[in-house]
Coordinates of C-alpha atoms in Angstrom, one line a residue:
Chain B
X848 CA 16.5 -9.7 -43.1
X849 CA 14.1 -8.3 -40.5
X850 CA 14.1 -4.8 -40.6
X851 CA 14.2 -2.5 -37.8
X852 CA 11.1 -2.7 -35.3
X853 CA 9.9 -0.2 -32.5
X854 CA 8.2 -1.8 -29.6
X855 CA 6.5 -0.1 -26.5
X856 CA 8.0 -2.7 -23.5
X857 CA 6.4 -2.1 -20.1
X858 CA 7.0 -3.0 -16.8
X859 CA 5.5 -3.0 -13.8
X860 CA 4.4 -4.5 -10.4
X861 CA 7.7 -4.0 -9.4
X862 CA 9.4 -5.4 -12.1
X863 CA 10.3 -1.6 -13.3
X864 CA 12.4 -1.9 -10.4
X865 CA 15.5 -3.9 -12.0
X866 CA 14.8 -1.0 -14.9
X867 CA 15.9 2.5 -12.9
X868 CA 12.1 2.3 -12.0
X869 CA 11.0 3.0 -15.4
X870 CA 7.7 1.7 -16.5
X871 CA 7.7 2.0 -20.0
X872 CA 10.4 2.1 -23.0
X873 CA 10.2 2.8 -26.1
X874 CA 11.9 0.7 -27.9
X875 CA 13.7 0.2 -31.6
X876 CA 15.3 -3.5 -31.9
X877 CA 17.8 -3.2 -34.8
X878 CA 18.0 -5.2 -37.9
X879 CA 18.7 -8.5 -37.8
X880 CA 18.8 -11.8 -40.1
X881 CA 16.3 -14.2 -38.3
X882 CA 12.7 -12.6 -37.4
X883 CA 12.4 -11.1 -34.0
X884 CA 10.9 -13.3 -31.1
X885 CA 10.5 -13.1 -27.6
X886 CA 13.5 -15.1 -27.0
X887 CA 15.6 -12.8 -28.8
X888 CA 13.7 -10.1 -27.0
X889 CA 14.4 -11.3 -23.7
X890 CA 18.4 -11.6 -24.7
X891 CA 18.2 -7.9 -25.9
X892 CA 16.4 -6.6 -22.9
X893 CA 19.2 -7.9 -20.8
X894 CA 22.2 -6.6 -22.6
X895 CA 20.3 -3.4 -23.2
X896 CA 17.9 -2.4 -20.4
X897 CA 18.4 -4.5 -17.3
X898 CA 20.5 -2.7 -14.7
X899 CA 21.3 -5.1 -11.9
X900 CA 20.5 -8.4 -11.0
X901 CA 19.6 -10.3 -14.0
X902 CA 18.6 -13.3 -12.1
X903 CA 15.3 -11.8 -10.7
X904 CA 14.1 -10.9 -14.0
X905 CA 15.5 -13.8 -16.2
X906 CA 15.8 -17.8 -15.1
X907 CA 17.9 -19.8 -18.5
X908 CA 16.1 -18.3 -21.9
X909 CA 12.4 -17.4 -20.1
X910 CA 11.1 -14.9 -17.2
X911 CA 11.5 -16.3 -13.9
X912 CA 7.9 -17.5 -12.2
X913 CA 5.9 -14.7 -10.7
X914 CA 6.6 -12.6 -14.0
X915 CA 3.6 -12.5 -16.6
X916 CA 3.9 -11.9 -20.1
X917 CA 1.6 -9.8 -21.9
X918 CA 1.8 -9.2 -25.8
X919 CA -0.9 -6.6 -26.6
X920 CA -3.0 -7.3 -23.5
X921 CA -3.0 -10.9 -23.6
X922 CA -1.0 -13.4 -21.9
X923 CA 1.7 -14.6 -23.7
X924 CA 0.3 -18.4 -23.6
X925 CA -2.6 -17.4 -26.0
X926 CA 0.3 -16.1 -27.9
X927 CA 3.2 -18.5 -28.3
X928 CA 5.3 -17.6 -25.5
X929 CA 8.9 -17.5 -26.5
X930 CA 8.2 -17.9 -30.1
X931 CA 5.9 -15.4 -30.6
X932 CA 7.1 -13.4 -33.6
X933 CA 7.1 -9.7 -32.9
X934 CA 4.8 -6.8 -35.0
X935 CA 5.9 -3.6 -35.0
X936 CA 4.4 -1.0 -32.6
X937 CA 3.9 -4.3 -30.6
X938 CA 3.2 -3.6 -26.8
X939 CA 5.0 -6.1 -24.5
X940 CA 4.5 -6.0 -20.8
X941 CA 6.2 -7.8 -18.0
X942 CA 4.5 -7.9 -14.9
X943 CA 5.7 -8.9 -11.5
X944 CA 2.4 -10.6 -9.6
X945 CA 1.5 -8.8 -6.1
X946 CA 0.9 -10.9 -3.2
X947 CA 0.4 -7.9 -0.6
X948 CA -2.7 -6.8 0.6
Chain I
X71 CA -19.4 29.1 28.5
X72 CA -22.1 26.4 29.3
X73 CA -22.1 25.0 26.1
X74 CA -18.1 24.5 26.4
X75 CA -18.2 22.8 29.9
X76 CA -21.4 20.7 28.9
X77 CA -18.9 19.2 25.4
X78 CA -16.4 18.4 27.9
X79 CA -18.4 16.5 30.4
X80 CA -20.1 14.9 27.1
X81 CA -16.2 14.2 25.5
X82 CA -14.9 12.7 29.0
X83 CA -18.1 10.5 29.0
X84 CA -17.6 9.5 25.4
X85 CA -13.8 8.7 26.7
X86 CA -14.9 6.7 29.8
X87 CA -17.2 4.6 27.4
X88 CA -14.8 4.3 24.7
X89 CA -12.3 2.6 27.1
X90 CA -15.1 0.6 28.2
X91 CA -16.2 -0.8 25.4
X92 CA -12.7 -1.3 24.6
X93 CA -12.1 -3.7 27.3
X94 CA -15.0 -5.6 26.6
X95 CA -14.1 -6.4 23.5
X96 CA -10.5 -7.3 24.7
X97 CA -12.4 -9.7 27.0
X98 CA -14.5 -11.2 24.0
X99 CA -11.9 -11.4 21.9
X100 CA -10.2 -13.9 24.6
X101 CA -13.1 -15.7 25.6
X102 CA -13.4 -16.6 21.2
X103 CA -9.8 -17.0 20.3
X104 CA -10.9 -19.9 22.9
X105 CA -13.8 -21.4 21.2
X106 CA -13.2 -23.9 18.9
X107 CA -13.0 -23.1 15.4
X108 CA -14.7 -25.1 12.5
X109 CA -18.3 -25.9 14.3
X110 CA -20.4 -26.2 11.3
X111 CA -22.3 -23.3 9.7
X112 CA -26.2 -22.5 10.2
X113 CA -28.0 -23.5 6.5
X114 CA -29.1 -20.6 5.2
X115 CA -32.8 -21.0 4.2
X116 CA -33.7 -20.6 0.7
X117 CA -36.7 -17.8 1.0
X118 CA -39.6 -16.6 -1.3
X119 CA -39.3 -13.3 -0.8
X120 CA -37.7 -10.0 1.3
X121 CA -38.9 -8.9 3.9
X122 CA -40.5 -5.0 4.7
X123 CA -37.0 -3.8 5.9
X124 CA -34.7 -5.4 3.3
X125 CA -36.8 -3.8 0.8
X126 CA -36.3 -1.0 2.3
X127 CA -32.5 -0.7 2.9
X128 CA -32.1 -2.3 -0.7
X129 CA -34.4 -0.2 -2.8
X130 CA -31.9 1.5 -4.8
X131 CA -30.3 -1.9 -6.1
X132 CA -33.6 -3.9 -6.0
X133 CA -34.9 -1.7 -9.2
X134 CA -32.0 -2.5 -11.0
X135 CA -33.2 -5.4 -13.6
X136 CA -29.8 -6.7 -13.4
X137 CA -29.8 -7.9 -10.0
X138 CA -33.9 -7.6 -9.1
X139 CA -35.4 -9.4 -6.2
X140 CA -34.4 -12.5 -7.9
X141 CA -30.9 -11.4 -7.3
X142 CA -31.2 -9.9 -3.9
X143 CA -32.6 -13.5 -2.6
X144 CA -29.7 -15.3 -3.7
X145 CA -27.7 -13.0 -2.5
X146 CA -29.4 -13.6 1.0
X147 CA -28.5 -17.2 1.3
X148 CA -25.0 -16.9 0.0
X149 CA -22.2 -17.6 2.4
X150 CA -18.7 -16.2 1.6
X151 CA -15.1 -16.8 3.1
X152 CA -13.0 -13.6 3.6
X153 CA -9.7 -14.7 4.1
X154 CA -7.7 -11.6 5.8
X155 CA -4.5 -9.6 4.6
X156 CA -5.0 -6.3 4.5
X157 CA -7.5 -5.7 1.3
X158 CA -9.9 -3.4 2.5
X159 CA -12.0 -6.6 4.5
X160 CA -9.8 -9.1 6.6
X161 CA -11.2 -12.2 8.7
X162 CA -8.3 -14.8 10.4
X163 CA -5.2 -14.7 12.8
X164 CA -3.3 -11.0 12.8
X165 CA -4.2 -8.9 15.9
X166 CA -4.7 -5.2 14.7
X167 CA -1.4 -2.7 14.0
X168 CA -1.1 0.6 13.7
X169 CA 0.3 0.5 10.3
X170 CA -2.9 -1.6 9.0
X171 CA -5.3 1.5 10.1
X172 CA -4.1 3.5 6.7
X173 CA -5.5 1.3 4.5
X174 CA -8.2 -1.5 6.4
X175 CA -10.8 0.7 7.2
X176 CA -12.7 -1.9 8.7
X177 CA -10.2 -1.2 11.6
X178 CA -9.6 2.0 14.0
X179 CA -7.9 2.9 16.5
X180 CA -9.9 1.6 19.4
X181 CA -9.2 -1.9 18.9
X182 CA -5.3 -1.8 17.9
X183 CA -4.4 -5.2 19.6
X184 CA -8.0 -6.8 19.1
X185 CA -8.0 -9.6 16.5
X186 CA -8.7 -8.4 13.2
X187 CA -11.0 -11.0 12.5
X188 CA -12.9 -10.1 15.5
X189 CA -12.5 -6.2 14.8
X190 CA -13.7 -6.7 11.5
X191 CA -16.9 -8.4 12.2
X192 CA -17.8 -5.9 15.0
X193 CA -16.8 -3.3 12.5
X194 CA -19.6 -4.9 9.9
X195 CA -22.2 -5.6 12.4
X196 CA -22.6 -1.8 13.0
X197 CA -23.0 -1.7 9.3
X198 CA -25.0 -4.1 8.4
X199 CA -27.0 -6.3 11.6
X200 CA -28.7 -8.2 9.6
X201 CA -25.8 -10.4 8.2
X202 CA -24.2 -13.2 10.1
X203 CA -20.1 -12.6 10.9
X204 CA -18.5 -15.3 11.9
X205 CA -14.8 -14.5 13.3
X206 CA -12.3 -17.1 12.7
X207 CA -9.3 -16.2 14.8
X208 CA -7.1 -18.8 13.0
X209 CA -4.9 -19.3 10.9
X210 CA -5.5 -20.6 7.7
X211 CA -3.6 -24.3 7.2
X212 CA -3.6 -27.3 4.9
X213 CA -5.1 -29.3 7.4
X214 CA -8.1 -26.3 8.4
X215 CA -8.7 -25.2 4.9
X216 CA -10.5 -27.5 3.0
X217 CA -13.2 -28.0 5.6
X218 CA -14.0 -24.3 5.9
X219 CA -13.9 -23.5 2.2
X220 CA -16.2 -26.7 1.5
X221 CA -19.1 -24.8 3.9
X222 CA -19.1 -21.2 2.2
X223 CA -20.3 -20.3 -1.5
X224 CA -17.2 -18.2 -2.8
X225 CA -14.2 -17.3 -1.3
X226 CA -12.7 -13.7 -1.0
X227 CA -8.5 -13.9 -0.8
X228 CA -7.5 -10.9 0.4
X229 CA -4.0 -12.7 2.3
X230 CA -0.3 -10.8 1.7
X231 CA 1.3 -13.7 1.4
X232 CA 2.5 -16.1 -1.8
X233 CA 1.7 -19.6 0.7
X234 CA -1.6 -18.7 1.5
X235 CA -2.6 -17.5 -2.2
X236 CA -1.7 -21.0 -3.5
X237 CA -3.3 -22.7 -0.5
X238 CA -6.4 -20.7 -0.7
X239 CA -6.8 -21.0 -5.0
X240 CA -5.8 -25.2 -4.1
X241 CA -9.0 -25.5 -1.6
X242 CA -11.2 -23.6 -3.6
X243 CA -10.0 -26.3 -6.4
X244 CA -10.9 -29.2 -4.3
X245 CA -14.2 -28.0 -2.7
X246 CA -15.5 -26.5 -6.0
X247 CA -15.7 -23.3 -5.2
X248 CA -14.5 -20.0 -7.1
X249 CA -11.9 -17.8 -5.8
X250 CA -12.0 -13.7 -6.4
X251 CA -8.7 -12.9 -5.7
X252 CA -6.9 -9.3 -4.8
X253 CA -3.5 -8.0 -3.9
X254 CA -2.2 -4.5 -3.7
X255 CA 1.5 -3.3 -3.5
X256 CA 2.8 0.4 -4.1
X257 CA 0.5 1.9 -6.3
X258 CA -0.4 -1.0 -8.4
X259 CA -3.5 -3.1 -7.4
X260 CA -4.1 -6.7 -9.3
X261 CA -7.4 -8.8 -9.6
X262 CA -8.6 -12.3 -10.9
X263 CA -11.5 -14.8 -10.8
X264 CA -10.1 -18.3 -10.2
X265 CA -11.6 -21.5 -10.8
X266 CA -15.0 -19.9 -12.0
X267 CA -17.0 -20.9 -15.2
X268 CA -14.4 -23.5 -16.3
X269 CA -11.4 -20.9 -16.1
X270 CA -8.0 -21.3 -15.1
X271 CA -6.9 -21.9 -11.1
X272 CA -4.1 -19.8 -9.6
X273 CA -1.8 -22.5 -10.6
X274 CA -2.6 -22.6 -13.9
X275 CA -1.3 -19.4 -14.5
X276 CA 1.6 -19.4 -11.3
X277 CA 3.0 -23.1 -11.6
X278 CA 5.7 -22.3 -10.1
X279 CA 6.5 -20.0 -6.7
X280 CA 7.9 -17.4 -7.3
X281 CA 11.9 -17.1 -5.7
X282 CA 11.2 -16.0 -2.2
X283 CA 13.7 -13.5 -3.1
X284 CA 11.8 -11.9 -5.6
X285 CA 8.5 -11.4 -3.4
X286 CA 7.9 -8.0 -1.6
X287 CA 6.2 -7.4 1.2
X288 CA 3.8 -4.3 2.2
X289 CA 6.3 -3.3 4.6
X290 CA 9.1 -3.6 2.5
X291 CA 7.8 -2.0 -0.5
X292 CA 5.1 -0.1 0.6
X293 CA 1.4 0.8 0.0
X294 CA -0.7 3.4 -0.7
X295 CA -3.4 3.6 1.6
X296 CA -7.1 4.1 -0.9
X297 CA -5.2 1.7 -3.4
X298 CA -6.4 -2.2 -2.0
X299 CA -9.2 -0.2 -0.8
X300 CA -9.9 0.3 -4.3
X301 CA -8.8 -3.0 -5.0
X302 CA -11.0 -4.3 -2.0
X303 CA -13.9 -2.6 -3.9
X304 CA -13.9 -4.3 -7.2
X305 CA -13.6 -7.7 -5.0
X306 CA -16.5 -7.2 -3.1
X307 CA -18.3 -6.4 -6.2
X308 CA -16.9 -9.5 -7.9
X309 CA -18.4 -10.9 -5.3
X310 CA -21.6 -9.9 -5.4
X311 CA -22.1 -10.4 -9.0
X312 CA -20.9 -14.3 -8.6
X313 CA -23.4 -14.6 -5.2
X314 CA -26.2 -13.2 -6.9
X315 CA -26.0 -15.0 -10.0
X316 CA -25.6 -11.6 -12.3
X317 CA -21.7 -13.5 -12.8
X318 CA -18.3 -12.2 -13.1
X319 CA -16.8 -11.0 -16.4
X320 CA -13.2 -11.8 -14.3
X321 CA -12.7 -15.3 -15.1
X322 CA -9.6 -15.8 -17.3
X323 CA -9.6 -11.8 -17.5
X324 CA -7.0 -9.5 -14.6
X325 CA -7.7 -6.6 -14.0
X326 CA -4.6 -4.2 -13.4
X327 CA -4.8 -0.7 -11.7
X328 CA -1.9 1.3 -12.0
X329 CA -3.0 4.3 -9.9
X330 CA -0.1 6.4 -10.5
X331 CA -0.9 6.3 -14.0
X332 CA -4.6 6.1 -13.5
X333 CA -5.2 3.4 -15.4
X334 CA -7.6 0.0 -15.5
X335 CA -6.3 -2.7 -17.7
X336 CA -8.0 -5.7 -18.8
X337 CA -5.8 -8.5 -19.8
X338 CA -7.2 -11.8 -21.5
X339 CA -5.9 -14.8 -19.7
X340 CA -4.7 -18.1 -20.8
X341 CA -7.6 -20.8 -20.4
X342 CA -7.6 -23.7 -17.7
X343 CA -4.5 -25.6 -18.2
X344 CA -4.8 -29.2 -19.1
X345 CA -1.5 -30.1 -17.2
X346 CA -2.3 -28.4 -14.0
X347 CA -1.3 -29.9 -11.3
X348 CA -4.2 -29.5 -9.1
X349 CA -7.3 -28.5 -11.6
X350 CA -6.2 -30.5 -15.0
X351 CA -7.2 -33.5 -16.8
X352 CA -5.0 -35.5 -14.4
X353 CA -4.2 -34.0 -11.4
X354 CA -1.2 -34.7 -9.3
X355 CA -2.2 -33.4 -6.3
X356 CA -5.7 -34.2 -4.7
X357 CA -5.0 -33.0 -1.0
X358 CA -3.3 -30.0 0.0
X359 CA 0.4 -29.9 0.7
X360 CA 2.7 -27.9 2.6
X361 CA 2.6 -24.6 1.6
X362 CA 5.8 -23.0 3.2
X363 CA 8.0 -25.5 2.1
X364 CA 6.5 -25.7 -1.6
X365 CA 7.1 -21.6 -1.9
X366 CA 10.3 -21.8 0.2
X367 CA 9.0 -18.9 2.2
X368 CA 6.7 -18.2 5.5
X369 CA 3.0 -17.6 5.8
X370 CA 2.9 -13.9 6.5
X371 CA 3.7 -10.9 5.2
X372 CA 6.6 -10.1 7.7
X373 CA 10.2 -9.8 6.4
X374 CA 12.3 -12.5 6.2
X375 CA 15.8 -12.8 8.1
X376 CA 18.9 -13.3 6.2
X377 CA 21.6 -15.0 7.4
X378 CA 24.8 -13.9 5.5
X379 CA 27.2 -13.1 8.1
X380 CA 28.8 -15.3 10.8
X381 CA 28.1 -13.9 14.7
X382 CA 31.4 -12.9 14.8
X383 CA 30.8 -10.2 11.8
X384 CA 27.7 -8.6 13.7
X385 CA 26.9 -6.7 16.6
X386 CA 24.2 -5.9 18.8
X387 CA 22.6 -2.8 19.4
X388 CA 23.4 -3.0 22.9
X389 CA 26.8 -3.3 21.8
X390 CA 26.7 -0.4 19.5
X391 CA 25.4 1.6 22.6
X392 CA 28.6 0.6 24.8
X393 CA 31.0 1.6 22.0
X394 CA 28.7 4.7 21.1
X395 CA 28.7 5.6 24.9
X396 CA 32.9 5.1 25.2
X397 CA 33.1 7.0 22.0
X398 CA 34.9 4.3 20.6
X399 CA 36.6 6.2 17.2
X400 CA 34.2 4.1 14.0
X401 CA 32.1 5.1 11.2
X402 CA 28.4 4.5 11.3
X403 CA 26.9 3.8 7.6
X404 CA 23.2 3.7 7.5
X405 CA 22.7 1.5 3.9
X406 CA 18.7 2.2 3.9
X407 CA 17.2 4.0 1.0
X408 CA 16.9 7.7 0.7
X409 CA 12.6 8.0 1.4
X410 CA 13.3 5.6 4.7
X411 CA 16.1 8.1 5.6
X412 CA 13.8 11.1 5.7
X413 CA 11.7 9.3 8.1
X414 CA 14.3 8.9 10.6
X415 CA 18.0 8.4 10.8
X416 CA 20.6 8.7 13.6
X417 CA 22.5 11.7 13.6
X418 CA 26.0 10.7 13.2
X419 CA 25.3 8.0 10.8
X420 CA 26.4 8.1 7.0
X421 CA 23.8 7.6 4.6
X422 CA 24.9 5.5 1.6
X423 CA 22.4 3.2 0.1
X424 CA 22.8 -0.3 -0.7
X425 CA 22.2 -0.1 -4.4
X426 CA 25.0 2.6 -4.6
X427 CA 27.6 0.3 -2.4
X428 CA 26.5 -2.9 -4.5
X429 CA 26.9 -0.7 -7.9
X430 CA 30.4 0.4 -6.2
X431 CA 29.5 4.1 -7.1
X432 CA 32.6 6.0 -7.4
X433 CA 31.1 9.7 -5.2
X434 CA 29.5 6.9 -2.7
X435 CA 33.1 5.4 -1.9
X436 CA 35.0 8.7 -2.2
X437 CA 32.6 10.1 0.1
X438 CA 32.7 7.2 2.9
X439 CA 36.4 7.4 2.6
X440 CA 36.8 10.9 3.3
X441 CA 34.4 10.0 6.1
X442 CA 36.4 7.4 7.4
X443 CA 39.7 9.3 7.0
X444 CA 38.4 11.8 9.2
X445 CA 37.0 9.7 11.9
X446 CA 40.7 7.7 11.6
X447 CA 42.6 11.2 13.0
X448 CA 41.2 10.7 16.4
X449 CA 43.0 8.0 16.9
X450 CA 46.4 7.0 16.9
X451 CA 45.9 2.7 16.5
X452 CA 46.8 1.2 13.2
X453 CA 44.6 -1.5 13.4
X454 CA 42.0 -1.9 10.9
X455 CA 39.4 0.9 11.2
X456 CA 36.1 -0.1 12.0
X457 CA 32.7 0.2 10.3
X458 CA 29.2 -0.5 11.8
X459 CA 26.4 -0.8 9.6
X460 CA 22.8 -0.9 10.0
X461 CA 19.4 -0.7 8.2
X462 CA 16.2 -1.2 9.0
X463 CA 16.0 -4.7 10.2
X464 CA 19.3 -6.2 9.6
X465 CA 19.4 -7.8 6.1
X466 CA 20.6 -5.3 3.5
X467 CA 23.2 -4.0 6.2
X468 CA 24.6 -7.9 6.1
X469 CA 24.5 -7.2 2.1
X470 CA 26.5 -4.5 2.5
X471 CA 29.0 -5.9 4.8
X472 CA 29.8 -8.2 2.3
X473 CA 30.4 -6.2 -0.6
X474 CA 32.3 -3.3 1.9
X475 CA 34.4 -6.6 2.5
X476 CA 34.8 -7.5 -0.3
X477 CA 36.5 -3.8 -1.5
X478 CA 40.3 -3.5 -2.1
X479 CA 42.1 -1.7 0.7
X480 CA 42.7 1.3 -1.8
X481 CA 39.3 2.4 -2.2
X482 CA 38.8 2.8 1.8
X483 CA 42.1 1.5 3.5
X484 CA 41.8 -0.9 6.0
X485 CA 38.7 -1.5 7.7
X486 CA 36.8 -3.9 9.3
X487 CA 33.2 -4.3 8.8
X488 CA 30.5 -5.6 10.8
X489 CA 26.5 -5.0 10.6
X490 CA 24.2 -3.8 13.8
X491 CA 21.8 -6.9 13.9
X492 CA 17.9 -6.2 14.0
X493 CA 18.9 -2.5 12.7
X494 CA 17.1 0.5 13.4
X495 CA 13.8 -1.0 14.8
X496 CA 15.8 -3.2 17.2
X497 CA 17.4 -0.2 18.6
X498 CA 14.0 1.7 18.8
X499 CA 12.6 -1.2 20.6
X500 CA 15.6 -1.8 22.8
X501 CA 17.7 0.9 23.4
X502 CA 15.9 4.3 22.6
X503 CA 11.6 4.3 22.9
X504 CA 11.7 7.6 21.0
X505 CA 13.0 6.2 18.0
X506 CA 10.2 6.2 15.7
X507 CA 9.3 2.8 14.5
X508 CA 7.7 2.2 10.6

C-alpha cells in the first residue's frame, strides 16, 4: 500500500491555461494499492485538476506532442516516462513548447 | 526666442531628411526583393591577427582569457544565418508592422512597411559597419533551405512558427550545422542548442507536431515586449560562444525564463535519439519534406481561419451595418475575452466570453436572457429572435454560435444565431477606420 504523497506539479508555457491559469499545485495523491506512476498521475490530474478540454492536455494514457515532461528538472525520457515511480516532494512540470517569437 | 525658431528649422530639416531617407530605402528595398536570392557567399579569410580598430572597439572582451584574440579571430570569419520571427534580430520575408516595434528593436518606426530583413541589416550596419549583412527577403522553403544553411557556420531560429522550427532544426541536420533556437510567448521565453556536440535535433525531442489547435500565436496569446528581447540576448550570446569556439553549455540543456516569476531554469535534456527520424542511426528522411502539410498548419505566425459554420449561419459586417443602420430589433454578443474588451468594444454589444458560454455559466445565460428579453419588447414578430456574434477575427464567435445553438429554448427562448465574419478587425478595416485595430 503506497501511502499518501505530496507533489509540487507545475505548469506552464501555456499549459496553466487548461488549469484556471494556475502555474503551480500543490499536490497530495491519496493512498493507493499499486505505487504511484506517471500514468496514474496523468489519470488523477484529469479527474482532479483539468478544467476543460482534456484533449489538448492528454492524447490516450500520455501528454499530447508539444507538451514536455520534466520530473525534478529533467526530461522525463532520462527518467522513465510513464513509468517513472513517483518520490514524495517530487516536482513535476508540464510544459507547453513556444513557437512565437 | 532664437534658440526656439533655430530647433524648429533644425526639427523640419530632420523631418524633410527623415522622409527622404525613408524613400530611399523604400526604393532599395524594391530594387533587392528583385535580386536573386542564394548567389553564393564571399569566403571569409582566415586572418593572423586584428586589426588597430578591432582592437580597439573590442578591448573590453579581448582581455577576457575566455575568448582572447584567439577567440575574437574566429569569431571574425564566422558566418551565421538569422532566420526572422520576431526574437529581438529577424532576417527573411515579413515587411515591418506596427505591432513588431514593441519588442524587435532592430525596427522603428521609419521603416514600417520596409522588409524586415532589409530594416534589420540597415538597423545593424549603423551598429556595427564592419560586419557584412546580407538581407534575404525570402521566404524560408524546403527547396531554399538547405542551400543557404549549408554556406553559414551556425544558424540563429528566431521564426514564430511550428513549420519553420522543424524545417530550420531538419537543414541544420543535413548540412551539419548547429541550431541555437529561441521562442518567446506571454511572459515565458524558451531556449535550446540543437544538433551541437552530438546532442539531440529538434525532432528528437518534438517527434511529433504539435495539434495545430494547440499552438498559439503572438497575436493570439500575446507578448511582452523586453521578454524575446531577453530571450534574443541569450541567443546571440549562444552564438557567440559556439562561433568563437569558447562553446555552448545549451546542448541537451533548455533554458526556461518565466519572467513573471523571475526565474531561469535549467532543464537536462534527453540525449540524441537513436530512432530519430532525421538525425538517428538510420534515418528516414534525408531531404526535407513539406513542412505545412507534416504540422497540419501554415508557415506564419497569423491566425488561422475556422470554418465551423455554413454561409448561411454568418454575416458580413457590411451586413451588420445595414441591419445596425435600419435598427433592425437583435442582440449583439461580443464572445472576446475580458483584457481584449478593455481595448475596445462596440457600444451596444454584450460582452460574454467564450469560456463562460462553452462552460454554460448559469449568471452568463441569465444575463443574455434578460438582455434578449428586453431587446424582444420592441418588437411585436414571433419569429425566432436573432443574435449576432462577433470576436476578434471570426473564429471563437463561430464557436459560440454553435454552442448558443446548441442551448434549449428555455435557457434563452427562441433565437437564431449567426456570427459577424472577420469580426471586429474586419469592421475596423471595412466599415469604421477609427476602430482601433490590435
Amino acid at each position: 500500500m503506497a501511502a499518501p504523497m505530496s507533489l509540487v506539479v507545475e505548469f506552464g508555457g501555456g499549459a496553466e491555461l487548461l488549469f484556471d491559469g494556475i502555474k503551480k499545485h500543490q499536490v497530495t495523491l491519496p493512498c493507493q494499492p499499486e505505487p504511484w506512476d506517471i500514468r496514474n498521475l496523468l489519470k488523477w490530474i484529469k479527474q482532479n485538476l483539468l478544467k476543460e478540454r482534456p484533449e489538448l492536455f492528454i492524447q490516450g494514457d500520455t501528454v499530447r506532442p508539444g507538451i514536455l515532461v520534466l520530473i525534478n528538472d529533467a526530461d522525463w525520457e532520462l527518467m522513465g516516462e510513464l513509468d517513472y515511480k513517483l518520490q514524495n516532494q517530487d516536482n513535476v512540470v508540464f510544459i507547453s513548447t513556444l513557437h512565437g517569437g | 526666442a532664437m534658440a526656439l525658431s533655430e530647433a524648429a528649422r533644425l526639427r523640419a530639416e530632420i523631418e524633410r531628411r527623415e522622409q527622404e531617407l525613408s524613400a530611399l530605402q523604400g526604393q532599395l528595398a524594391s530594387v533587392l526583393a528583385k535580386e536573386e536570392p542564394g548567389s553564393e557567399l564571399p569566403t571569409l579569410q582566415a586572418r593572423a591577427s586584428l586589426s588597430l580598430a578591432e582592437i580597439l572597439r573590442y578591448s573590453r572582451q579581448l582581455v577576457l582569457p575566455e575568448l582572447g584574440v584567439r577567440g575574437q579571430l574566429r569569431l571574425s570569419r564566422c558566418s551565421v544565418l538569422v532566420v526572422e520571427g520576431g526574437t529581438a534580430v529577424p532576417v527573411m520575408e515579413k515587411d515591418v508592422e506596427m505591432s513588431n516595434l514593441h519588442r524587435q528593436v532592430l525596427h522603428g518606426e521609419a521603416r514600417e512597411g520596409l522588409p524586415k530583413a532589409l530594416s534589420a541589416a540597415a538597423s545593424l550596419r549603423q551598429l556595427n559597419s564592419a560586419v557584412q549583412y546580407v538581407p534575404y527577403h525570402l521566404a524560408l522553403s524546403p527547396s531554399t533551405a538547405l542551400e543557404l544553411v549549408r554556406q553559414y557556420d551556425v544558424v540563429a531560429d528566431c521564426s514564430d512558427n511550428v513549420p519553420t522550427r522543424y524545417l530550420v532544426s531538419d537543414a541544420c541536420v543535413l548540412a551539419g550545422k548547429p541550431l541555437v533556437s529561441a521562442s518567446a510567448l506571454r511572459l515565458e521565453g524558451q531556449l535550446v542548442v540543437y544538433n551541437y556536440q552530438g546532442g539531440p535535433c529538434y525532432r528528437c525531442l518534438f517527434p511529433k507536431p504539435p495539434p495545430p489547435e494547440t499552438v498559439t500565436n503572438c497575436a493570439d496569446g500575446g507578448v511582452l515586449g523586453v521578454v524575446p528581447g531577453i530571450m534574443g540576448c541569450i541567443q546571440a550570446l549562444e552564438v557567440l560562444k559556439i562561433a568563437s569556439g569558447i562553446g555552448s553549455g545549451f546542448s541537451q540543456f533548455m533554458l526556461m525564463f518565466d519572467a513573471l516569476e523571475g526565474r531561469f531554469r535549467n532543464i537536462k535534456l534527453r540525449p540524441k535519439k537513436s530512432d530519430c527520424a532525421i538525425c538517428g542511426d538510420s534515418p528516414t528522411m534525408t531531404s526535407l519534406q513539406d513542412y505545412e502539410a507534416f504540422c497540419g498548419s501554415s508557415a506564419t505566425d497569423k491566425c488561422r481561419s475556422l470554418h465551423l459554420l455554413t454561409s448561411k449561419e454568418r454575416i458580413s459586417v457590411e451586413e451588420y451595418k445595414k441591419l445596425w443602420d435600419e435598427q433592425v430589433p437583435h442582440i449583439l454578443v461580443d464572445v472576446r475575452p475580458q483584457v481584449e474588451v478593455d481595448i475596445c468594444s462596440l457600444a451596444h454589444s454584450v460582452h460574454v466570453p467564450l469560456s463562460k458560454l462553452e462552460g454554460q455559466n448559469e449568471e452568463c445565460l441569465k444575463y443574455l436572457g434578460k438582455r434578449i428579453c428586453k431587446e424582444k419588447q420592441r418588437t411585436s414578430s414571433k419569429t425566432a429572435f436573432p443574435v449576432y456574434v462577433i470576436c476578434k477575427l471570426g473564429n471563437d464567435s463561430q464557436k459560440a454560435v454553435r454552442v448558443l445553438q446548441e442551448l434549449p429554448d428555455k435557457e434563452l427562448g427562441s433565437i437564431v444565431a449567426k456570427d459577424i465574419q472577420g469580426g471586429l478587425m474586419a469592421w475596423a478595416r471595412k466599415i469604421d477606420p477609427s476602430f482601433p485595430q490590435y
